[in-house]
mmCIF file of C-alpha atoms and ligand atoms in Angstrom:
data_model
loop_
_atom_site.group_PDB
_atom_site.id
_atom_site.type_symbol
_atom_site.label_atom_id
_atom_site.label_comp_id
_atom_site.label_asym_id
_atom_site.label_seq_id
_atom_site.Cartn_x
_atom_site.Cartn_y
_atom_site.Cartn_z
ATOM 1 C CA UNK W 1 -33.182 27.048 2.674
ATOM 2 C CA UNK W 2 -29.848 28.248 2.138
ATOM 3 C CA UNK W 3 -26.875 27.341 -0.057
ATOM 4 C CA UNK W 4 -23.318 26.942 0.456
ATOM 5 C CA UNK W 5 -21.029 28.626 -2.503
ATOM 6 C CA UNK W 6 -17.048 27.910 -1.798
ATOM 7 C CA UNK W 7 -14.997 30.335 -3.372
ATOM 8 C CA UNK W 8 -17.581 33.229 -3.957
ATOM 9 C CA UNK W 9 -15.167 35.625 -3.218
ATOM 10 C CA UNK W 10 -13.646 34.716 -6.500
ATOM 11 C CA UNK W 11 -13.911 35.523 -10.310
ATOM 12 C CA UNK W 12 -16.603 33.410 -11.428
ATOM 13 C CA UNK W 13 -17.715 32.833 -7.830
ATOM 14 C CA UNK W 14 -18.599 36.517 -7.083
ATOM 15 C CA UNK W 15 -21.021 36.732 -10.253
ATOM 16 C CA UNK W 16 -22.269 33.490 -9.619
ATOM 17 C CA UNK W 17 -23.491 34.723 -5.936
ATOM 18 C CA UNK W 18 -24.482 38.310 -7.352
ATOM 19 C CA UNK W 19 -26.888 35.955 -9.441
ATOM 20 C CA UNK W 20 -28.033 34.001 -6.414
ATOM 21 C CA UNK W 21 -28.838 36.831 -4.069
ATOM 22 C CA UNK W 22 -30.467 38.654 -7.276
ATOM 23 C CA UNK W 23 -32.892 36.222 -7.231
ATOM 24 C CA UNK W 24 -33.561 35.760 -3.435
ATOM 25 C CA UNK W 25 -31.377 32.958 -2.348
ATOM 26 C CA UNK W 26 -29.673 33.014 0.863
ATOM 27 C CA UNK W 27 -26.247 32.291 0.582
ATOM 28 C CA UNK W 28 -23.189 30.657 2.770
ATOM 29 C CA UNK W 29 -20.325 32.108 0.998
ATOM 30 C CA UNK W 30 -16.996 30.106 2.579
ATOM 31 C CA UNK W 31 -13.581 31.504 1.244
ATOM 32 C CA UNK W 32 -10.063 31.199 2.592
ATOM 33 C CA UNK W 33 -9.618 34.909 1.044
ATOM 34 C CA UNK W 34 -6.465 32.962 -0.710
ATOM 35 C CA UNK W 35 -7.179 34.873 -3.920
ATOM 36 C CA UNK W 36 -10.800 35.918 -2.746
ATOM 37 C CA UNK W 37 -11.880 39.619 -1.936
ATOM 38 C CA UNK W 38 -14.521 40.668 0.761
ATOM 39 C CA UNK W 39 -15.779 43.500 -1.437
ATOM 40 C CA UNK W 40 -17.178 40.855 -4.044
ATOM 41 C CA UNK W 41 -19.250 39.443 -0.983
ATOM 42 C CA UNK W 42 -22.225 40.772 -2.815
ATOM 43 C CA UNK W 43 -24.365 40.647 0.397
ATOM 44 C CA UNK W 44 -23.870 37.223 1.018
ATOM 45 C CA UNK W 45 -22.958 35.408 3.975
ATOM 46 C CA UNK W 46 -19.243 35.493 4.050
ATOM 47 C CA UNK W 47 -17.821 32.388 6.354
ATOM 48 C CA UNK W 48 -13.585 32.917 5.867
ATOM 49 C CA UNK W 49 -12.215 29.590 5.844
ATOM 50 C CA UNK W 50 -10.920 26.451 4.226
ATOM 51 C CA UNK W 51 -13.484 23.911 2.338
ATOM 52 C CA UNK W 52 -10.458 21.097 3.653
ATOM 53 C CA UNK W 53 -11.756 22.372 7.776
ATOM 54 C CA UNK W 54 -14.082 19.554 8.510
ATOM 55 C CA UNK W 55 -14.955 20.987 11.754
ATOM 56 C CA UNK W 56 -15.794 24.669 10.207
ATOM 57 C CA UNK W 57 -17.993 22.744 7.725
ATOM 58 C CA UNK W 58 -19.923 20.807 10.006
ATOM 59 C CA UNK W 59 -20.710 24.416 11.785
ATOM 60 C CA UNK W 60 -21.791 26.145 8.885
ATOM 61 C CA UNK W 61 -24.275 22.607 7.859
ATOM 62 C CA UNK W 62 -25.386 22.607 11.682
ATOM 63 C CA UNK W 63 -26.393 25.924 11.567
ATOM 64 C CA UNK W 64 -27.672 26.947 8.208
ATOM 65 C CA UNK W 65 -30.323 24.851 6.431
ATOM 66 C CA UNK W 66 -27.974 24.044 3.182
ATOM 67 C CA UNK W 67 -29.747 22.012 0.455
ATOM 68 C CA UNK W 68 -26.551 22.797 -2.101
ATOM 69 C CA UNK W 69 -23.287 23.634 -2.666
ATOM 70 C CA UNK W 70 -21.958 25.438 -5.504
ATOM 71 C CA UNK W 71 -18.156 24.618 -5.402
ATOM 72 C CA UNK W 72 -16.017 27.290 -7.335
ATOM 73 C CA UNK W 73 -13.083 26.842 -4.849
ATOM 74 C CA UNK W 74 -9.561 26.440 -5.981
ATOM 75 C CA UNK W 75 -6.177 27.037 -7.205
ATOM 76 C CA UNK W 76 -6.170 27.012 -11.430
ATOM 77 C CA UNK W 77 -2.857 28.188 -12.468
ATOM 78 C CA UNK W 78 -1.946 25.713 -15.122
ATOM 79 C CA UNK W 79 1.625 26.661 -14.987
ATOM 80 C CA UNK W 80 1.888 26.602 -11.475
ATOM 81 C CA UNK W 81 0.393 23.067 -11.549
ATOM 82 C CA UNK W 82 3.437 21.653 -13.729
ATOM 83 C CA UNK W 83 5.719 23.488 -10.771
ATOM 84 C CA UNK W 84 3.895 22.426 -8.150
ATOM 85 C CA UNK W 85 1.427 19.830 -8.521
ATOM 86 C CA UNK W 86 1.539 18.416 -4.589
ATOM 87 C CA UNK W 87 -0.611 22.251 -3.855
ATOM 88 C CA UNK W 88 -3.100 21.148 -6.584
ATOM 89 C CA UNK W 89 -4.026 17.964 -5.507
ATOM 90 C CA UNK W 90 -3.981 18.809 -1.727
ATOM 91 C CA UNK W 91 -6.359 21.821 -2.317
ATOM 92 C CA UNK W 92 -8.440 20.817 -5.334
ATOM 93 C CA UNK W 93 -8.769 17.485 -4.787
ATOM 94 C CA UNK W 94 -8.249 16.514 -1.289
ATOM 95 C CA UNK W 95 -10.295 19.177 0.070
ATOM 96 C CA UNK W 96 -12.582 18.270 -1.738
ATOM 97 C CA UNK W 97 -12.916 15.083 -0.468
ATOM 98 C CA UNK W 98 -12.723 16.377 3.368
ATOM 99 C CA UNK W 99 -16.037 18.951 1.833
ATOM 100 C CA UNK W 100 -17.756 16.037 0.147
ATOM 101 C CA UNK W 101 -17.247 13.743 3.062
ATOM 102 C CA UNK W 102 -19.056 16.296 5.377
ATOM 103 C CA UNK W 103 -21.707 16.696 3.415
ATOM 104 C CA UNK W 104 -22.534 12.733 3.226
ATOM 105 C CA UNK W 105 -22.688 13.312 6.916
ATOM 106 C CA UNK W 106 -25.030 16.033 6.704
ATOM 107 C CA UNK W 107 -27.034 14.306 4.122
ATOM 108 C CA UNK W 108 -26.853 17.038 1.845
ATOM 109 C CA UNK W 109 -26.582 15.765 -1.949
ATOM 110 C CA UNK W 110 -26.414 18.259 -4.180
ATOM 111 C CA UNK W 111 -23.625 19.578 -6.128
ATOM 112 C CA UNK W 112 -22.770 22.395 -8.624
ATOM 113 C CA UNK W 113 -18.783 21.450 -9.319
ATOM 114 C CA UNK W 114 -16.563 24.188 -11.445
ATOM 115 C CA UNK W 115 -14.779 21.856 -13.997
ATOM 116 C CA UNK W 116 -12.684 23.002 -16.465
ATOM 117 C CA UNK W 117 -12.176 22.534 -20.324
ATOM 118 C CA UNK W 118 -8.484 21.954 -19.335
ATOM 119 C CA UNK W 119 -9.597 18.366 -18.453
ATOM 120 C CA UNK W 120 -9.945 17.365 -21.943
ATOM 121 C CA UNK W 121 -6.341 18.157 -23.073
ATOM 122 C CA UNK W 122 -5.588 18.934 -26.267
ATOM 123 C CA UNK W 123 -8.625 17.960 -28.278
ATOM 124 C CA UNK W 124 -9.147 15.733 -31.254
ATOM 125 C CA UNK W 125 -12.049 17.607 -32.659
ATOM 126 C CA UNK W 126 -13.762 20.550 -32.073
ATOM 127 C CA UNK W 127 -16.159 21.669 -31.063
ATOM 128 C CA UNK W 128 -15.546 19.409 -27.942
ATOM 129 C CA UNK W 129 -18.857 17.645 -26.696
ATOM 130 C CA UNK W 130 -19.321 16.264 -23.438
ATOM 131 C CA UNK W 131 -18.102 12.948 -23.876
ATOM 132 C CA UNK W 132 -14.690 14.078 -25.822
ATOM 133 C CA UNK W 133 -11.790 11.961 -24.788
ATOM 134 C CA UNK W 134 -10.342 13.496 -21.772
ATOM 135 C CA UNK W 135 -6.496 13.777 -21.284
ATOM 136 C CA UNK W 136 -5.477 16.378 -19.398
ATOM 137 C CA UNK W 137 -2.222 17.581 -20.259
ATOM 138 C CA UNK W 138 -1.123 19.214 -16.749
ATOM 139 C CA UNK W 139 -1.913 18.776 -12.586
ATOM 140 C CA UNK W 140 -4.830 21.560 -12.608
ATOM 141 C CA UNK W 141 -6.715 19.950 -15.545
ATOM 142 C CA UNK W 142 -6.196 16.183 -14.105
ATOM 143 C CA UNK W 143 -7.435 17.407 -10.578
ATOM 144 C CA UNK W 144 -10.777 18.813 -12.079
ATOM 145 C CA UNK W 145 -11.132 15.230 -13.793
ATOM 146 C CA UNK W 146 -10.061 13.617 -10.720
ATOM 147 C CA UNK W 147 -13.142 15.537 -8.979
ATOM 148 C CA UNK W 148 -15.165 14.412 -11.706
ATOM 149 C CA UNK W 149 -14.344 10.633 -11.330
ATOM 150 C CA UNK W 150 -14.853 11.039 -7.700
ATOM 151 C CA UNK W 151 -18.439 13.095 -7.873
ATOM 152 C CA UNK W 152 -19.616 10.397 -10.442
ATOM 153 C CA UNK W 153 -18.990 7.468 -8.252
ATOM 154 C CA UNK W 154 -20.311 9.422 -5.147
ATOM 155 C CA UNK W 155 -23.526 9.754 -7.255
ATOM 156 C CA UNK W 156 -23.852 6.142 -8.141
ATOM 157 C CA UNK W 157 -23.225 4.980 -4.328
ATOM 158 C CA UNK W 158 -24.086 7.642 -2.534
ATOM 159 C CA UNK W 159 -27.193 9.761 -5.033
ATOM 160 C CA UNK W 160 -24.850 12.678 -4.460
ATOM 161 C CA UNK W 161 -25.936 14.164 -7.459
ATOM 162 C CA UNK W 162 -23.416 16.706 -9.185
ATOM 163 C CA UNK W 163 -23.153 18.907 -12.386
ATOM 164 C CA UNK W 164 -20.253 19.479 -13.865
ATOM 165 C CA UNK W 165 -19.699 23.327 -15.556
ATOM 166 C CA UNK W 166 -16.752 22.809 -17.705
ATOM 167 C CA UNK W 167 -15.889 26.395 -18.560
ATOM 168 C CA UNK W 168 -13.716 27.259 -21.203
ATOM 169 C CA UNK W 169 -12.436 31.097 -21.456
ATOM 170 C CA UNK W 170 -14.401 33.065 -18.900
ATOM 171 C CA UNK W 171 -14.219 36.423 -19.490
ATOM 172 C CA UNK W 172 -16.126 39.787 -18.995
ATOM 173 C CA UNK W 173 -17.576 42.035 -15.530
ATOM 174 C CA UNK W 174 -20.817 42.338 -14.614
ATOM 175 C CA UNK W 175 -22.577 45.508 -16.254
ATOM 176 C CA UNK W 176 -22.891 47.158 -12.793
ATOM 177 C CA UNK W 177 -19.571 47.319 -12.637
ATOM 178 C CA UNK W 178 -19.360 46.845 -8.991
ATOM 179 C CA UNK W 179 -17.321 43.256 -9.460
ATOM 180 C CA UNK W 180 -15.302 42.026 -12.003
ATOM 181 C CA UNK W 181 -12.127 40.100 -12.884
ATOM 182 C CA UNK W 182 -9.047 40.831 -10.050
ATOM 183 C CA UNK W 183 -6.268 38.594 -9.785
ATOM 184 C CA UNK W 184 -2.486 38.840 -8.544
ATOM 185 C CA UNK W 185 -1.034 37.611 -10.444
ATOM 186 C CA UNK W 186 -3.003 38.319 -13.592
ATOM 187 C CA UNK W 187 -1.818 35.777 -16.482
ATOM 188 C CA UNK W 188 -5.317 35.755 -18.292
ATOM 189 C CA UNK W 189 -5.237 36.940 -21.672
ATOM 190 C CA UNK W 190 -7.872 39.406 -21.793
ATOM 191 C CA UNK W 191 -7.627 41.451 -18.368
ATOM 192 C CA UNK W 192 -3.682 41.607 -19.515
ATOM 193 C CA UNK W 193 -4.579 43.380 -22.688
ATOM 194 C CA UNK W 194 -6.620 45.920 -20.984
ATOM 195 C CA UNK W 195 -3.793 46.462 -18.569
ATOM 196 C CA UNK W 196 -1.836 47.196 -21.876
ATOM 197 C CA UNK W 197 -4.426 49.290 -22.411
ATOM 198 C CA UNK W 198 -4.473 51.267 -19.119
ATOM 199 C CA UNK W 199 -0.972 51.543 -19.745
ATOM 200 C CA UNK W 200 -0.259 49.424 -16.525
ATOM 201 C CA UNK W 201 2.095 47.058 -18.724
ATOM 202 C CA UNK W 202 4.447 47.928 -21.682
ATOM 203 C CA UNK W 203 2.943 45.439 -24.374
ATOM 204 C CA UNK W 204 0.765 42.598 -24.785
ATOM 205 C CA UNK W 205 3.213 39.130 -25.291
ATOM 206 C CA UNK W 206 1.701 36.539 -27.904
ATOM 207 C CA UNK W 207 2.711 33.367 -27.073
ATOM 208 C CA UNK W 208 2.812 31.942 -30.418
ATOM 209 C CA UNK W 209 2.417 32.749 -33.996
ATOM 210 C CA UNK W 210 3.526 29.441 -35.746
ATOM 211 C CA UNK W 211 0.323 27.498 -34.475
ATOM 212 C CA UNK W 212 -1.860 25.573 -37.300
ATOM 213 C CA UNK W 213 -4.870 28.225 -37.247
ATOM 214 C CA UNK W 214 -5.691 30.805 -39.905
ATOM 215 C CA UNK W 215 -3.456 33.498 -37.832
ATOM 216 C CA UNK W 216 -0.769 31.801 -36.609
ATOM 217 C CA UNK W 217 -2.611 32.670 -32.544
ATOM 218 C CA UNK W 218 -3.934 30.196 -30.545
ATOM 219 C CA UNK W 219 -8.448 30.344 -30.697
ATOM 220 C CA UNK W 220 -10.229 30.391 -27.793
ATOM 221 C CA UNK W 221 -13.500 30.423 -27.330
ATOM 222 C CA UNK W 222 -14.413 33.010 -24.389
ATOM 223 C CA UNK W 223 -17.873 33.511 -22.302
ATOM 224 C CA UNK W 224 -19.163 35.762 -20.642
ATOM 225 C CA UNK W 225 -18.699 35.481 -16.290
ATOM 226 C CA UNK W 226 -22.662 36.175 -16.193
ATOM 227 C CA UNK W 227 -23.519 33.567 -18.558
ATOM 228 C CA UNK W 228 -21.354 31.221 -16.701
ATOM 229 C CA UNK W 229 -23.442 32.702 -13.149
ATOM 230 C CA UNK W 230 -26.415 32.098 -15.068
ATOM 231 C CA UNK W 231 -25.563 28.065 -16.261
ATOM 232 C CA UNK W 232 -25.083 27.386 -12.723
ATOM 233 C CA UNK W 233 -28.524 28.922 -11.595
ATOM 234 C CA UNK W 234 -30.134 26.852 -14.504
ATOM 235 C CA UNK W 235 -28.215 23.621 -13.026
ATOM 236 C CA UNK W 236 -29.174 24.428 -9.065
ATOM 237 C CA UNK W 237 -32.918 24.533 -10.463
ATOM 238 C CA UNK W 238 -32.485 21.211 -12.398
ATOM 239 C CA UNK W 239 -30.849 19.466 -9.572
ATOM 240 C CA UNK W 240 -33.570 20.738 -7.185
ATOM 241 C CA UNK W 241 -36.107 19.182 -9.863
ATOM 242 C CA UNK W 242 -34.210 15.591 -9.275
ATOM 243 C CA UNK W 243 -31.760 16.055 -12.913
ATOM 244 C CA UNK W 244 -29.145 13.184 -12.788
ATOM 245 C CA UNK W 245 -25.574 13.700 -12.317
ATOM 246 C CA UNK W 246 -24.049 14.779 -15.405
ATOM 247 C CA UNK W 247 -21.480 17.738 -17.332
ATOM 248 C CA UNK W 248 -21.845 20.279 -18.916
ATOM 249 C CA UNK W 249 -18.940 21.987 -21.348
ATOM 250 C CA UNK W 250 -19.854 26.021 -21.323
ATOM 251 C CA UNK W 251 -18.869 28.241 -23.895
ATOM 252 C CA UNK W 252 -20.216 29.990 -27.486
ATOM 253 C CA UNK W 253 -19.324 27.570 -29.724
ATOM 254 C CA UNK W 254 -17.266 30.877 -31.229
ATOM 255 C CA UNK W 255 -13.373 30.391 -31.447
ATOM 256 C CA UNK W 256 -11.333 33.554 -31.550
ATOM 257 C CA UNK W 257 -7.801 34.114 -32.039
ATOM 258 C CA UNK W 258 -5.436 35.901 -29.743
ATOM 259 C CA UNK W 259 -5.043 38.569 -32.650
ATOM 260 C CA UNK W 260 -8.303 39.066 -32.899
ATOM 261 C CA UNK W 261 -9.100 39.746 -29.170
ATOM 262 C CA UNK W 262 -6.375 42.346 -28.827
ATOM 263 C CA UNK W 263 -7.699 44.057 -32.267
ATOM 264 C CA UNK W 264 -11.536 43.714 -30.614
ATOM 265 C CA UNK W 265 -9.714 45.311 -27.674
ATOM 266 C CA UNK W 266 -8.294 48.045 -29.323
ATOM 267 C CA UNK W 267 -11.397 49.299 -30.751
ATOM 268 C CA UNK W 268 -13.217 49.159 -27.364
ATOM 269 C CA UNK W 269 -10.627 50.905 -25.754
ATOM 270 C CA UNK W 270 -9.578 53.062 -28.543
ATOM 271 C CA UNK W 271 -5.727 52.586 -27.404
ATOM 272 C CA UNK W 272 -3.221 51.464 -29.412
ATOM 273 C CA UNK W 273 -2.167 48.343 -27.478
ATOM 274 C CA UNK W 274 1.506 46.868 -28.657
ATOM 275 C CA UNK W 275 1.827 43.048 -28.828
ATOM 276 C CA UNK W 276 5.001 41.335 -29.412
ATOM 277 C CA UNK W 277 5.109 37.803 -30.730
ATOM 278 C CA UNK W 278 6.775 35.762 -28.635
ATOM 279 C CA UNK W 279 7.323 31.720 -28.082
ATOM 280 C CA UNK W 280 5.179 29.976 -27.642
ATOM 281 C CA UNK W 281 3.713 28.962 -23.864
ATOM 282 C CA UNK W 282 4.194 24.948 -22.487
ATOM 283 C CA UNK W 283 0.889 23.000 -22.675
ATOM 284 C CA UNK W 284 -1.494 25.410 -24.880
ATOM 285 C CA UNK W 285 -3.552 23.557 -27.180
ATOM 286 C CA UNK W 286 -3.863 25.297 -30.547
ATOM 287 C CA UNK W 287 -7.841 25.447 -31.098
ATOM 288 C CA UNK W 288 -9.915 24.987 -27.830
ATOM 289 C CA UNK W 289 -14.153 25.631 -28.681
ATOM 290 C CA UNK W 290 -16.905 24.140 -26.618
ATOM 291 C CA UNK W 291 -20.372 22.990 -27.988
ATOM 292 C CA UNK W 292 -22.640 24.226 -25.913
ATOM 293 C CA UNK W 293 -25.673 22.452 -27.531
ATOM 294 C CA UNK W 294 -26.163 19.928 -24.643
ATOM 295 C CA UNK W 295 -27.143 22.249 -22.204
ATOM 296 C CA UNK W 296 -28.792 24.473 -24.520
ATOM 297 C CA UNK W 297 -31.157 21.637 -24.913
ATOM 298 C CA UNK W 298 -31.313 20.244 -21.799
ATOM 299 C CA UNK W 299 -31.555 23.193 -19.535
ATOM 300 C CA UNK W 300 -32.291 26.193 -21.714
ATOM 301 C CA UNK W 301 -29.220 27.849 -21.405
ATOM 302 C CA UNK W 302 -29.210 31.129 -23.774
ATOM 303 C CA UNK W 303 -26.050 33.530 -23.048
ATOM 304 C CA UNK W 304 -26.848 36.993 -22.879
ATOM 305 C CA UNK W 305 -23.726 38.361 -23.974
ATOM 306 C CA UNK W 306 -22.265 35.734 -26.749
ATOM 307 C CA UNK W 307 -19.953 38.437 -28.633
ATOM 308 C CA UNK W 308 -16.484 38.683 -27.699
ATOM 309 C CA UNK W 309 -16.867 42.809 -28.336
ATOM 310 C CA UNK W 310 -19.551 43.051 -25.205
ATOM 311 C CA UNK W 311 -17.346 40.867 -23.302
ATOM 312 C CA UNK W 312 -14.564 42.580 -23.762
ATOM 313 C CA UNK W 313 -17.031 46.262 -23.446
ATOM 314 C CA UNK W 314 -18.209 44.485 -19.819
ATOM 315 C CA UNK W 315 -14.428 43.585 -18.851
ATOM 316 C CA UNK W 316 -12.818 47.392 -19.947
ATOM 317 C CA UNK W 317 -15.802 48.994 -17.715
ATOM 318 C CA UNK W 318 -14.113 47.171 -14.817
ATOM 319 C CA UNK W 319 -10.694 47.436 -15.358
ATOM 320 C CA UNK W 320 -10.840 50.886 -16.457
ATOM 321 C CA UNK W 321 -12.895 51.957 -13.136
ATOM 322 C CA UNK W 322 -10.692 49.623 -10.858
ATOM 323 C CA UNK W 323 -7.190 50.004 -12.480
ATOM 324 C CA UNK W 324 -5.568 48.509 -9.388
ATOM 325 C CA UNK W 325 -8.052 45.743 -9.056
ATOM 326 C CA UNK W 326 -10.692 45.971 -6.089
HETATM 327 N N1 UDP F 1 -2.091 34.349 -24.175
HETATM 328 C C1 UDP F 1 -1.160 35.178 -24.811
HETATM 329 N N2 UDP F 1 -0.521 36.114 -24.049
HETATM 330 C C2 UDP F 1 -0.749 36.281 -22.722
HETATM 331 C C3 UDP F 1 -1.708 35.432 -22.084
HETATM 332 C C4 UDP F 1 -2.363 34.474 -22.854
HETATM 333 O O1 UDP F 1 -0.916 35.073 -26.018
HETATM 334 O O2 UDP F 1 -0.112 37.132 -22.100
HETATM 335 C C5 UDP F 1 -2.815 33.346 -24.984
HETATM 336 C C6 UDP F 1 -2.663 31.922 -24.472
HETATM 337 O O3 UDP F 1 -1.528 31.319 -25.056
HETATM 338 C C7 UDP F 1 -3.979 31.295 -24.924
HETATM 339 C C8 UDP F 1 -4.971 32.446 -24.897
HETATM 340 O O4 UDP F 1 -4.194 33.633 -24.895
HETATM 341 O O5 UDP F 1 -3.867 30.852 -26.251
HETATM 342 C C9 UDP F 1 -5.854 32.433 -23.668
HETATM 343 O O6 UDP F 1 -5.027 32.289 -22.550
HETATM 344 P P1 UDP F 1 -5.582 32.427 -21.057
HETATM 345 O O7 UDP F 1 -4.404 32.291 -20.123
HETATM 346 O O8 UDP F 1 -6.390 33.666 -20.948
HETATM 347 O O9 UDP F 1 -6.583 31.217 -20.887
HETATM 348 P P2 UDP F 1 -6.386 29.627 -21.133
HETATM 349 O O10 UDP F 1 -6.844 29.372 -22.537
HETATM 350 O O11 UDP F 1 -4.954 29.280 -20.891
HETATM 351 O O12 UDP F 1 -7.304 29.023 -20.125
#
């Protein structure tokens, strides 16, 4: 039995198949190597490709016995999205489709989906449950939703059954580490401050210091990339069991500011990192913060590293060993 992860050449992705293999499962690992790199393969199967190549995709089902697919793959810069929103609905959604569609050929109904807390916009209270009104406020966010909409309708037809990670701020490296956070271009707060840190860039920018929070800094609310590996291992077992569609939103129920992480980050790096306050940055919400309770309950979900200093300890062993990325 084998299962095919798309985009496990990625951030989350990599961890997410580190997990997998950890634990003996043999995995399919299909990436277009778009922002993907071979040395977080992690001893999986690496397949380089699009998840949009029908033919490619009937190969891989034809020849491996797939049960599941873990889909991590695609584009996620929110700004980009406003620019561009034609390449986010082309790759995250209609490839997609084109993957889903092969799959209903191949009879293979199970689904691990990467969603994003971006689909519920800015939020009308937090922490933001499951069923939270969802307006996404730019192209990435509504294509997640989009997928969503789609995987909950292919359930009811089809019993596709799908669950729906809606991450918040990932964050963090694995402890070995051999793979960790690496992308070009980098416009994620955290791996930017430790670049500040490395002395790789000047300052840290803060977009904003007018917003309605205690510091002026947008919150966050940031988890760990294992915990996030570790949710989607608890949701492959569940689905195997016969668990119903359904979402989950995935982070510590912890909000921190963006002052906070760059102080947290200057005492685990023991550099004086400079920030500059700057404007603020189109389509932030002020206070984003997941409850996490549901899946707590429902699949026993405990993060191993819930504090933002061991996430940021996990993320500076990376970046500090890998200054150039992998
Ligand atoms: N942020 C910042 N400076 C940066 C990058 C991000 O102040 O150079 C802020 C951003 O406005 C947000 C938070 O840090 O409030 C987290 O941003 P990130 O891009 O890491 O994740 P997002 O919350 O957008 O998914």
């Amino acid at each position: 039995m084998a299962i095919l992860v798309t985009g496990g050449l990625g951030y989350v992705g990599s961890h997410a198949v580190k997990a997998l293999i950890e634990r003996g499962e043999h995995v399919v690992n299909l990436d277009n190597l778009s922002y993907g790199h071979l040395e977080a393969a992690c001893g999986s199967k690496v397949v380089i490709g699009d998840i949009g190549d029908r033919d490619l995709l009937r190969k891989i089902f034809a020849t491996h016995d797939i049960d599941s697919v873990m889909h991590f793959a695609a584009f996620k810069d929110v700004g980009e999205s406003v620019v561009d929103p034609q390449k986010y609905f082309l790759n995250n959604l209609a490839n997609s489709l084109a993957m889903l569609e092969v799959m209903l050929e191949f009879g293979i109904r199970m689904m691990i989906f990467s969603s994003s807390a971006a689909i519920f916009g800015e939020p009308e209270v937090v922490p933001i449950t499951e069923n939270h009104p969802k307006s996404p406020t730019n192209p990435y966010g509504r294509s997640k939703l989009q997928i969503e909409e789609v995987l909950a309708e292919y359930s009811r037809a089809y019993g596709l059954r799908s669950i729906w990670m809606r991450y918040f701020n990932a964050a963090g490296a694995d402890p070995s580490g051999l793979i960790g956070e690496d992308h070009k271009p980098e416009f994620h707060l955290i791996p930017l401050v430790l670049e500040a840190a490395l002395g790789k860039r000047e300052s840290i920018k803060i977009f904003g210091n007018d917003w309605k929070t205690p510091d002026g800094t947008c919150i966050r609310d940031y988890i760990h990339v294992n915990d996030l590996a570790q949710a989607h291992l608890l949701g492959l077992d569940a689905l195997r069991k016969g668990k119903e569609t359904t979402a989950y939103n995935l982070g510590n129920g912890n909000g921190y500011s963006v002052k906070e992480v760059i102080e947290v980050a200057r005492e685990v790096t023991g550099k004086n990192i400079k920030a500059e306050e700057v404007e603020r940055r189109e389509g932030d919400p002020a206070v984003l913060v997941a409850s996490s309770e549901k899946i707590i309950s429902d699949l026993g979900f405990q993060p191993k590293f819930p504090d933002l200093k061991t996430i940021i300890e996990t993320a500076w062993n990376w970046h500090k060993n890998h200054p150039d990325g992998y």
